[in-house]
Amino acid sequence: SGAMQLPVLTFPNTNHTKHAKVQLTFPALHAVTVCSRVQWDTKASHVSTIFSYASPSFINEFQLRGQKDHKGDISLALIVHGHHTAYRALFENDGKWHHVCVTWQKSNGKWAIFVDGKEGHSGVSVHSLQNIEGNGVFIIGQDQDVLGGNFSDAFSGNISDLNIWSEVLDKKQIEGVESCALIMQNQLFCWDVSKMTIEKNVKQSTMSLTCPDSYIKLKEFEDNDKPFITNLIEESNSPVIALGLSSTSPKNLTTLEAQQVLQYTKQALERVNGSLAPSDLLTLVQFLTYVSDMDFDENETMETVDGLGQSFIEVAGEIFEEKHVHRWTEISQVVSGPMTVVQSIDRMAANLNTLMMTKRGEVVLQGKNISMLTSSVHSPFKPFQLTSELLWGFFCALKMKRSEIKSIALWVKLLN
């Protein structure tokens, strides 16, 4: 294990101006998870708001707050569209850092609060009638009495590592996040002070967090130079491509925008003579994961869906080229090798097949090393195939065990 430094926002005293605003356009949410590391001010006895999300039509849309109870412990409560759960004592007022996660889903109005990786309080029937409204304002450290302002119930203490997902993370995932794991699937916001508007009196510092070596390695890759990605963004001079590839932060791209990023990336990959830098390869793998998790609108035209799928397959095929094999070895501590991309292709195929159920016909997508069939007719065949004999050499060059290659062969059909 190793230590990493995380930015910290400090709210030293009860003050109804100090806050940080997350710069993000929120979609409507049928499910949500918010996790953060908090260090409570041991002297604070008032109600303290860790975060508040207010929508244009309802101020108390989603909020986590806490207070010291009669025994001196910290009790937490969740508010969803004005529905306030009961306070429950969840951790000692010991001045130490604690990892707190809250989850909610419209289905059954199920909610839960986790502290330090363990479920502490949960229930059902909290606002199960509609989604959390989109286009709201997310404020760290204050309750909002009007949209984006008129603050009250200020937080006193330190806050760091706040992340937001548009899904309910399960217990195992939350345990992982508490131990530094990155979950990019359906992530809306990844802790980054550069993507927040921070009130001038909020103090900033850092905290040292002990994390597994794989996480430390991932952060190293993220901080390393990305010559291919940097050049691609500069050449394209496109804000869409910069948004899609400049970081691992959530993208919120449309289907057409994601297709644009993939098309330009594929063209650039074809011009690469040598191998990609490890950080470049990792960025592309992460973007394919993001695209495979996108929700497709049933009203998308077949031309748009076909174009996205084709571009996706072409980029995936390019990074399976044998010239990149040693880079896969270097990032194997962070992602589970080419199987990560195989699983992304599988999810993309499943998503396209689901969409095709509302349409007619079939689409065959063909890229280098990979082909994909999507059809409105139920088929017993696998939705995609890795088609090139070169891939056997690719896997062998990675020095994968025969059993590992067979496990991939069970996932998809590798053709000789």
Coordinates of C-alpha atoms in Angstrom, one line a residue:
S1 CA 0.0 0.0 0.0
G2 CA 1.0 3.6 -0.4
A3 CA -0.2 7.1 0.5
M4 CA -1.8 9.6 -1.8
Q5 CA -2.7 13.3 -1.2
L6 CA -6.3 14.4 -1.5
P7 CA -7.5 18.0 -1.7
V8 CA -9.4 19.1 1.4
L9 CA -12.0 21.8 1.8
T10 CA -12.0 23.3 5.3
F11 CA -15.1 25.0 6.9
P12 CA -13.5 26.1 10.2
N13 CA -16.5 27.7 11.9
T14 CA -20.2 28.1 11.5
N15 CA -20.4 30.5 8.6
H16 CA -23.3 30.9 6.2
T17 CA -21.2 32.1 3.3
K18 CA -18.4 29.4 3.1
H19 CA -19.3 26.8 0.5
A20 CA -18.3 25.0 -2.7
K21 CA -20.5 24.6 -5.8
V22 CA -20.1 21.6 -8.0
Q23 CA -19.9 22.7 -11.7
L24 CA -22.1 20.1 -13.3
T25 CA -25.3 19.9 -15.2
F26 CA -27.3 17.2 -13.4
P27 CA -29.6 14.9 -15.3
A28 CA -32.8 13.7 -13.7
L29 CA -31.9 10.8 -11.4
H30 CA -33.9 7.6 -10.8
A31 CA -31.0 6.5 -8.5
V32 CA -28.0 8.2 -6.9
T33 CA -25.0 7.5 -4.7
V34 CA -22.9 10.2 -3.0
C35 CA -19.8 9.4 -1.1
S36 CA -17.4 11.7 0.8
R37 CA -14.8 11.7 3.5
V38 CA -15.7 14.0 6.4
Q39 CA -13.9 15.2 9.5
W40 CA -16.4 16.6 12.0
D41 CA -15.7 19.6 14.1
T42 CA -15.9 18.1 17.6
K43 CA -17.1 21.4 19.1
A44 CA -20.0 21.7 16.7
S45 CA -23.4 21.0 18.2
H46 CA -25.7 22.4 15.6
V47 CA -27.2 20.8 12.5
S48 CA -24.5 20.6 9.8
T49 CA -25.1 20.1 6.1
I50 CA -22.5 18.0 4.3
F51 CA -24.1 18.6 0.9
S52 CA -27.4 19.9 -0.4
Y53 CA -28.9 19.5 -3.9
A54 CA -31.7 21.9 -4.9
S55 CA -33.7 21.7 -8.1
P56 CA -35.4 24.6 -9.9
S57 CA -38.8 23.5 -8.6
F58 CA -38.0 22.0 -5.2
I59 CA -35.3 23.3 -2.8
N60 CA -34.9 20.3 -0.5
E61 CA -34.4 17.8 -3.3
F62 CA -31.5 15.8 -1.9
Q63 CA -29.5 16.5 1.1
L64 CA -27.3 14.8 3.8
R65 CA -27.1 16.5 7.2
G66 CA -25.9 15.6 10.7
Q67 CA -25.7 16.7 14.3
K68 CA -24.3 15.7 17.6
D69 CA -26.8 13.6 19.7
H70 CA -27.4 13.6 23.4
K71 CA -24.6 11.1 23.9
G72 CA -22.1 13.1 21.9
D73 CA -22.1 10.9 18.8
I74 CA -22.7 12.1 15.2
S75 CA -26.2 11.3 13.9
L76 CA -27.0 11.5 10.2
A77 CA -30.2 11.9 8.2
L78 CA -31.1 12.0 4.5
I79 CA -33.6 14.3 2.8
V80 CA -35.1 13.3 -0.5
H81 CA -37.6 15.8 -2.1
G82 CA -38.5 17.1 1.4
H83 CA -38.9 13.6 2.9
H84 CA -36.7 13.6 6.0
T85 CA -35.4 10.3 7.4
A86 CA -34.9 9.9 11.2
Y87 CA -31.5 10.8 12.6
R88 CA -29.4 7.8 13.5
A89 CA -26.1 7.9 15.5
L90 CA -23.6 6.4 13.1
F91 CA -20.1 7.3 14.3
E92 CA -18.3 8.7 17.3
N93 CA -17.5 12.4 17.5
D94 CA -13.8 11.6 17.6
G95 CA -12.4 14.2 15.3
K96 CA -11.2 11.5 12.9
W97 CA -11.9 11.1 9.2
H98 CA -14.9 9.0 8.3
H99 CA -16.1 7.8 4.9
V100 CA -19.8 8.4 4.4
C101 CA -22.0 7.2 1.5
V102 CA -25.7 7.7 0.9
T103 CA -27.8 5.9 -1.7
W104 CA -31.3 6.3 -3.0
Q105 CA -33.5 4.8 -5.7
K106 CA -37.0 5.7 -7.0
S107 CA -37.9 2.0 -7.0
N108 CA -39.5 1.4 -3.6
G109 CA -37.9 4.6 -2.4
K110 CA -35.1 2.5 -1.0
W111 CA -32.3 4.4 0.7
A112 CA -29.2 3.7 2.9
I113 CA -26.4 5.5 4.7
F114 CA -23.0 3.8 5.0
V115 CA -20.2 4.9 7.3
D116 CA -16.6 3.6 6.9
G117 CA -17.8 0.9 4.4
K118 CA -20.6 -0.5 6.6
E119 CA -24.3 0.1 6.3
G120 CA -25.5 2.1 9.3
H121 CA -29.1 3.0 8.5
S122 CA -31.5 2.2 5.7
G123 CA -35.2 2.1 4.8
V124 CA -37.8 2.3 2.0
S125 CA -40.7 4.4 0.8
V126 CA -38.8 7.7 0.7
H127 CA -40.0 9.6 -2.4
S128 CA -40.7 6.6 -4.6
L129 CA -43.0 8.5 -7.0
Q130 CA -40.6 10.4 -9.2
N131 CA -37.0 11.0 -10.1
I132 CA -34.8 13.5 -8.4
E133 CA -35.1 16.5 -10.8
G134 CA -32.3 17.5 -13.0
N135 CA -30.6 20.9 -13.7
G136 CA -30.2 21.7 -10.0
V137 CA -27.4 23.2 -7.9
F138 CA -25.1 21.0 -5.7
I139 CA -23.6 22.8 -2.8
I140 CA -21.0 21.4 -0.4
G141 CA -21.1 22.6 3.2
Q142 CA -24.4 24.5 3.3
D143 CA -28.2 24.0 3.1
Q144 CA -29.9 26.1 0.4
D145 CA -33.0 28.0 1.3
V146 CA -33.3 29.3 -2.3
L147 CA -31.7 27.8 -5.4
G148 CA -28.0 28.3 -5.0
G149 CA -28.1 30.6 -2.0
N150 CA -29.6 31.9 1.2
F151 CA -27.5 29.4 3.1
S152 CA -28.2 27.9 6.5
D153 CA -27.2 24.9 8.7
A154 CA -23.5 25.3 7.8
F155 CA -21.1 22.4 8.0
S156 CA -18.1 22.8 10.4
G157 CA -15.1 20.6 9.7
N158 CA -13.3 19.2 6.7
I159 CA -14.7 17.5 3.6
S160 CA -12.7 15.6 0.9
D161 CA -13.1 13.0 -1.8
L162 CA -16.8 13.7 -2.7
N163 CA -18.0 11.6 -5.6
I164 CA -21.4 11.2 -7.2
W165 CA -22.9 8.3 -9.3
S166 CA -26.2 8.0 -11.1
E167 CA -26.8 4.6 -9.7
V168 CA -27.0 2.8 -6.4
L169 CA -23.6 1.3 -5.5
D170 CA -23.9 -2.0 -3.7
K171 CA -22.2 -2.9 -0.4
K172 CA -19.2 -4.4 -2.0
Q173 CA -18.7 -1.4 -4.3
I174 CA -19.0 1.0 -1.3
E175 CA -16.4 -1.0 0.6
G176 CA -14.2 -0.6 -2.4
V177 CA -14.7 3.1 -2.7
E178 CA -13.9 3.5 1.0
S179 CA -10.6 1.7 0.3
C180 CA -9.8 4.0 -2.7
A181 CA -11.3 2.0 -5.5
L182 CA -12.4 4.0 -8.6
I183 CA -15.9 3.2 -10.0
M184 CA -16.2 5.0 -13.3
Q185 CA -19.4 3.4 -14.4
N186 CA -22.3 5.9 -14.2
Q187 CA -20.1 8.4 -12.3
L188 CA -21.4 11.9 -12.6
F189 CA -18.7 13.7 -10.6
C190 CA -15.2 12.8 -9.5
W191 CA -13.6 14.8 -6.7
D192 CA -11.7 17.6 -8.4
V193 CA -11.4 21.1 -6.9
S194 CA -10.8 22.6 -10.4
K195 CA -14.4 21.6 -11.3
M196 CA -15.9 23.5 -8.4
T197 CA -16.6 27.1 -7.6
I198 CA -15.1 27.6 -4.1
E199 CA -16.1 30.6 -2.0
K200 CA -12.9 32.6 -1.3
N201 CA -13.0 32.1 2.5
V202 CA -13.1 28.3 2.3
K203 CA -9.6 27.0 3.2
Q204 CA -7.9 24.4 1.0
S205 CA -5.3 21.9 2.2
T206 CA -4.5 18.2 1.6
M207 CA -5.0 14.9 3.5
S208 CA -2.8 11.8 3.3
L209 CA -4.8 8.7 2.4
T210 CA -3.4 5.1 2.5
C211 CA -4.5 3.2 -0.6
P212 CA -3.6 -0.1 -2.3
D213 CA -0.7 0.0 -4.7
S214 CA -3.1 -0.5 -7.7
Y215 CA -4.8 2.8 -6.9
I216 CA -1.6 4.7 -6.4
K217 CA -0.5 3.3 -9.8
L218 CA -3.7 4.5 -11.4
K219 CA -3.2 8.0 -10.1
E220 CA 0.4 7.9 -11.4
F221 CA -0.9 7.1 -14.9
E222 CA -3.5 9.9 -14.7
D223 CA -0.7 12.4 -13.8
N224 CA 1.7 11.1 -16.4
D225 CA 2.0 12.7 -19.8
K226 CA -0.4 11.5 -22.5
P227 CA 1.3 12.4 -25.8
F228 CA -1.3 10.7 -28.0
I229 CA -4.3 12.2 -26.2
T230 CA -2.7 15.6 -25.8
N231 CA -1.8 15.7 -29.6
L232 CA -5.3 14.5 -30.5
I233 CA -7.0 17.2 -28.5
E234 CA -4.7 19.9 -29.9
E235 CA -5.1 18.7 -33.5
S236 CA -8.9 18.4 -33.3
N237 CA -9.3 21.8 -31.6
S238 CA -12.7 20.5 -30.5
P239 CA -14.2 21.1 -27.0
V240 CA -16.1 17.8 -27.4
I241 CA -13.0 15.8 -27.9
A242 CA -11.2 17.6 -25.0
L243 CA -14.2 16.9 -22.8
G244 CA -14.2 13.2 -23.7
L245 CA -10.5 12.5 -23.4
S246 CA -8.8 15.1 -21.3
S247 CA -9.5 13.3 -18.0
T248 CA -11.3 10.4 -16.3
S249 CA -13.9 12.8 -15.0
P250 CA -17.5 12.2 -16.1
K251 CA -18.3 13.4 -19.6
N252 CA -22.1 13.6 -20.0
L253 CA -21.7 13.4 -23.8
T254 CA -24.6 12.8 -26.2
T255 CA -24.6 9.8 -28.5
L256 CA -23.4 12.0 -31.4
E257 CA -20.7 13.6 -29.4
A258 CA -19.4 10.2 -28.2
Q259 CA -19.4 9.0 -31.8
Q260 CA -17.4 12.1 -32.8
V261 CA -14.7 11.4 -30.2
L262 CA -14.5 7.8 -31.2
Q263 CA -14.3 8.6 -35.0
Y264 CA -11.5 11.1 -34.5
T265 CA -9.7 8.8 -32.1
K266 CA -9.8 5.9 -34.6
Q267 CA -8.4 8.1 -37.4
A268 CA -5.6 9.2 -35.1
L269 CA -4.8 5.6 -34.0
E270 CA -4.4 4.6 -37.7
R271 CA -1.6 7.1 -38.0
V272 CA 0.3 5.8 -34.9
N273 CA 3.5 4.0 -35.9
G274 CA 4.7 2.8 -32.5
S275 CA 2.9 1.8 -29.4
L276 CA 0.8 4.1 -27.2
A277 CA 2.1 5.3 -23.9
P278 CA 0.5 3.4 -20.9
S279 CA -1.4 6.5 -19.8
D280 CA -2.8 7.0 -23.3
L281 CA -4.0 3.3 -23.5
L282 CA -5.6 3.6 -20.1
T283 CA -7.5 6.7 -21.1
L284 CA -8.9 5.0 -24.2
V285 CA -9.9 1.9 -22.2
Q286 CA -11.7 4.1 -19.7
F287 CA -13.5 6.0 -22.5
L288 CA -14.7 2.7 -24.0
T289 CA -16.0 1.7 -20.6
Y290 CA -17.8 5.1 -20.4
V291 CA -19.4 4.7 -23.8
S292 CA -20.5 1.1 -23.2
D293 CA -22.4 2.3 -20.1
M294 CA -24.3 5.1 -21.9
D295 CA -28.1 5.0 -21.8
F296 CA -29.4 5.1 -25.4
D297 CA -32.6 7.0 -26.1
E298 CA -35.3 4.9 -27.8
N299 CA -35.8 7.8 -30.2
E300 CA -32.2 7.6 -31.4
T301 CA -32.1 7.1 -35.2
M302 CA -30.6 3.9 -36.6
E303 CA -28.0 6.0 -38.4
T304 CA -26.8 7.5 -35.1
V305 CA -26.7 4.2 -33.2
D306 CA -25.1 2.4 -36.1
G307 CA -22.4 5.1 -36.3
L308 CA -21.6 5.0 -32.6
G309 CA -21.4 1.2 -32.6
Q310 CA -19.2 1.1 -35.7
S311 CA -16.8 3.7 -34.2
F312 CA -16.7 1.9 -30.9
I313 CA -15.8 -1.4 -32.6
E314 CA -13.1 0.2 -34.7
V315 CA -11.4 1.9 -31.7
A316 CA -11.5 -1.3 -29.7
G317 CA -10.0 -3.2 -32.6
E318 CA -7.2 -0.7 -32.9
I319 CA -6.1 -1.0 -29.3
F320 CA -6.0 -4.8 -29.7
E321 CA -3.1 -4.4 -32.1
E322 CA -0.1 -6.4 -31.1
K323 CA 2.2 -3.4 -31.2
H324 CA 0.4 -2.2 -28.0
V325 CA 0.8 -5.5 -26.1
H326 CA 3.6 -4.4 -23.8
R327 CA 1.5 -1.3 -22.8
W328 CA -1.3 -3.7 -21.7
T329 CA 1.2 -5.4 -19.5
E330 CA 2.2 -2.1 -17.9
I331 CA -1.4 -1.2 -17.0
S332 CA -2.4 -4.7 -15.9
Q333 CA -2.1 -3.6 -12.3
V334 CA -4.9 -1.1 -12.8
V335 CA -7.3 -2.8 -15.3
S336 CA -7.9 -6.5 -15.8
G337 CA -6.1 -6.7 -19.1
P338 CA -7.9 -6.9 -22.5
M339 CA -10.8 -8.6 -20.7
T340 CA -11.8 -5.0 -19.6
V341 CA -12.4 -4.1 -23.2
V342 CA -14.0 -7.5 -24.0
Q343 CA -16.6 -6.8 -21.2
S344 CA -17.1 -3.2 -22.5
I345 CA -17.8 -4.7 -26.0
D346 CA -20.2 -7.2 -24.5
R347 CA -22.2 -4.4 -22.7
M348 CA -22.3 -2.3 -25.8
A349 CA -23.6 -5.3 -27.8
A350 CA -26.3 -5.9 -25.2
N351 CA -27.3 -2.3 -25.1
L352 CA -27.6 -2.2 -28.9
N353 CA -29.5 -5.4 -29.0
T354 CA -32.0 -4.0 -26.4
L355 CA -32.4 -0.9 -28.5
M356 CA -32.9 -3.0 -31.7
M357 CA -35.9 -4.8 -30.1
T358 CA -37.9 -1.6 -30.8
K359 CA -36.7 -1.5 -34.4
R360 CA -36.5 -3.8 -37.3
G361 CA -33.7 -5.5 -39.1
E362 CA -30.1 -6.1 -38.1
V363 CA -26.8 -4.3 -38.2
V364 CA -23.4 -5.9 -38.8
L365 CA -20.5 -3.8 -37.4
Q366 CA -17.1 -4.7 -38.6
G367 CA -13.8 -3.5 -37.3
K368 CA -10.2 -4.6 -37.2
N369 CA -10.2 -7.9 -35.2
I370 CA -13.8 -7.6 -34.1
S371 CA -17.3 -7.9 -35.6
M372 CA -20.6 -7.3 -34.0
L373 CA -24.2 -8.3 -35.0
T374 CA -27.2 -6.5 -33.5
S375 CA -30.6 -7.7 -34.5
S376 CA -34.3 -7.2 -33.7
V377 CA -34.7 -10.9 -34.0
H378 CA -33.7 -13.1 -31.0
S379 CA -30.6 -15.1 -31.9
P380 CA -28.9 -17.9 -30.1
F381 CA -25.5 -16.6 -31.3
K382 CA -23.1 -14.4 -29.4
P383 CA -23.7 -10.7 -30.1
F384 CA -20.1 -10.2 -31.1
Q385 CA -16.9 -12.1 -32.1
L386 CA -13.2 -11.5 -31.9
T387 CA -12.4 -12.6 -35.4
S388 CA -8.7 -12.3 -36.0
E389 CA -6.1 -15.0 -35.5
L390 CA -3.7 -12.2 -34.6
L391 CA -5.5 -12.0 -31.2
W392 CA -4.2 -15.4 -30.2
G393 CA -0.7 -14.0 -30.7
F394 CA -1.8 -10.9 -28.8
F395 CA -2.9 -12.9 -25.8
C396 CA 0.1 -15.1 -25.9
A397 CA 2.4 -12.2 -26.1
L398 CA 0.8 -10.9 -22.9
K399 CA 2.0 -14.2 -21.4
M400 CA -1.5 -15.1 -20.4
K401 CA -2.0 -18.6 -19.1
R402 CA -3.8 -20.9 -21.3
S403 CA -6.6 -21.1 -18.8
E404 CA -7.0 -17.3 -18.9
I405 CA -7.2 -17.4 -22.7
K406 CA -9.9 -20.1 -22.4
S407 CA -11.9 -18.0 -20.0
I408 CA -12.0 -15.2 -22.6
A409 CA -12.9 -17.8 -25.2
L410 CA -15.9 -18.8 -23.0
W411 CA -17.0 -15.1 -22.9
V412 CA -16.8 -14.7 -26.6
K413 CA -16.0 -17.0 -29.6
L414 CA -12.4 -16.7 -30.7
L415 CA -12.1 -18.1 -34.3
N416 CA -9.1 -19.9 -35.7

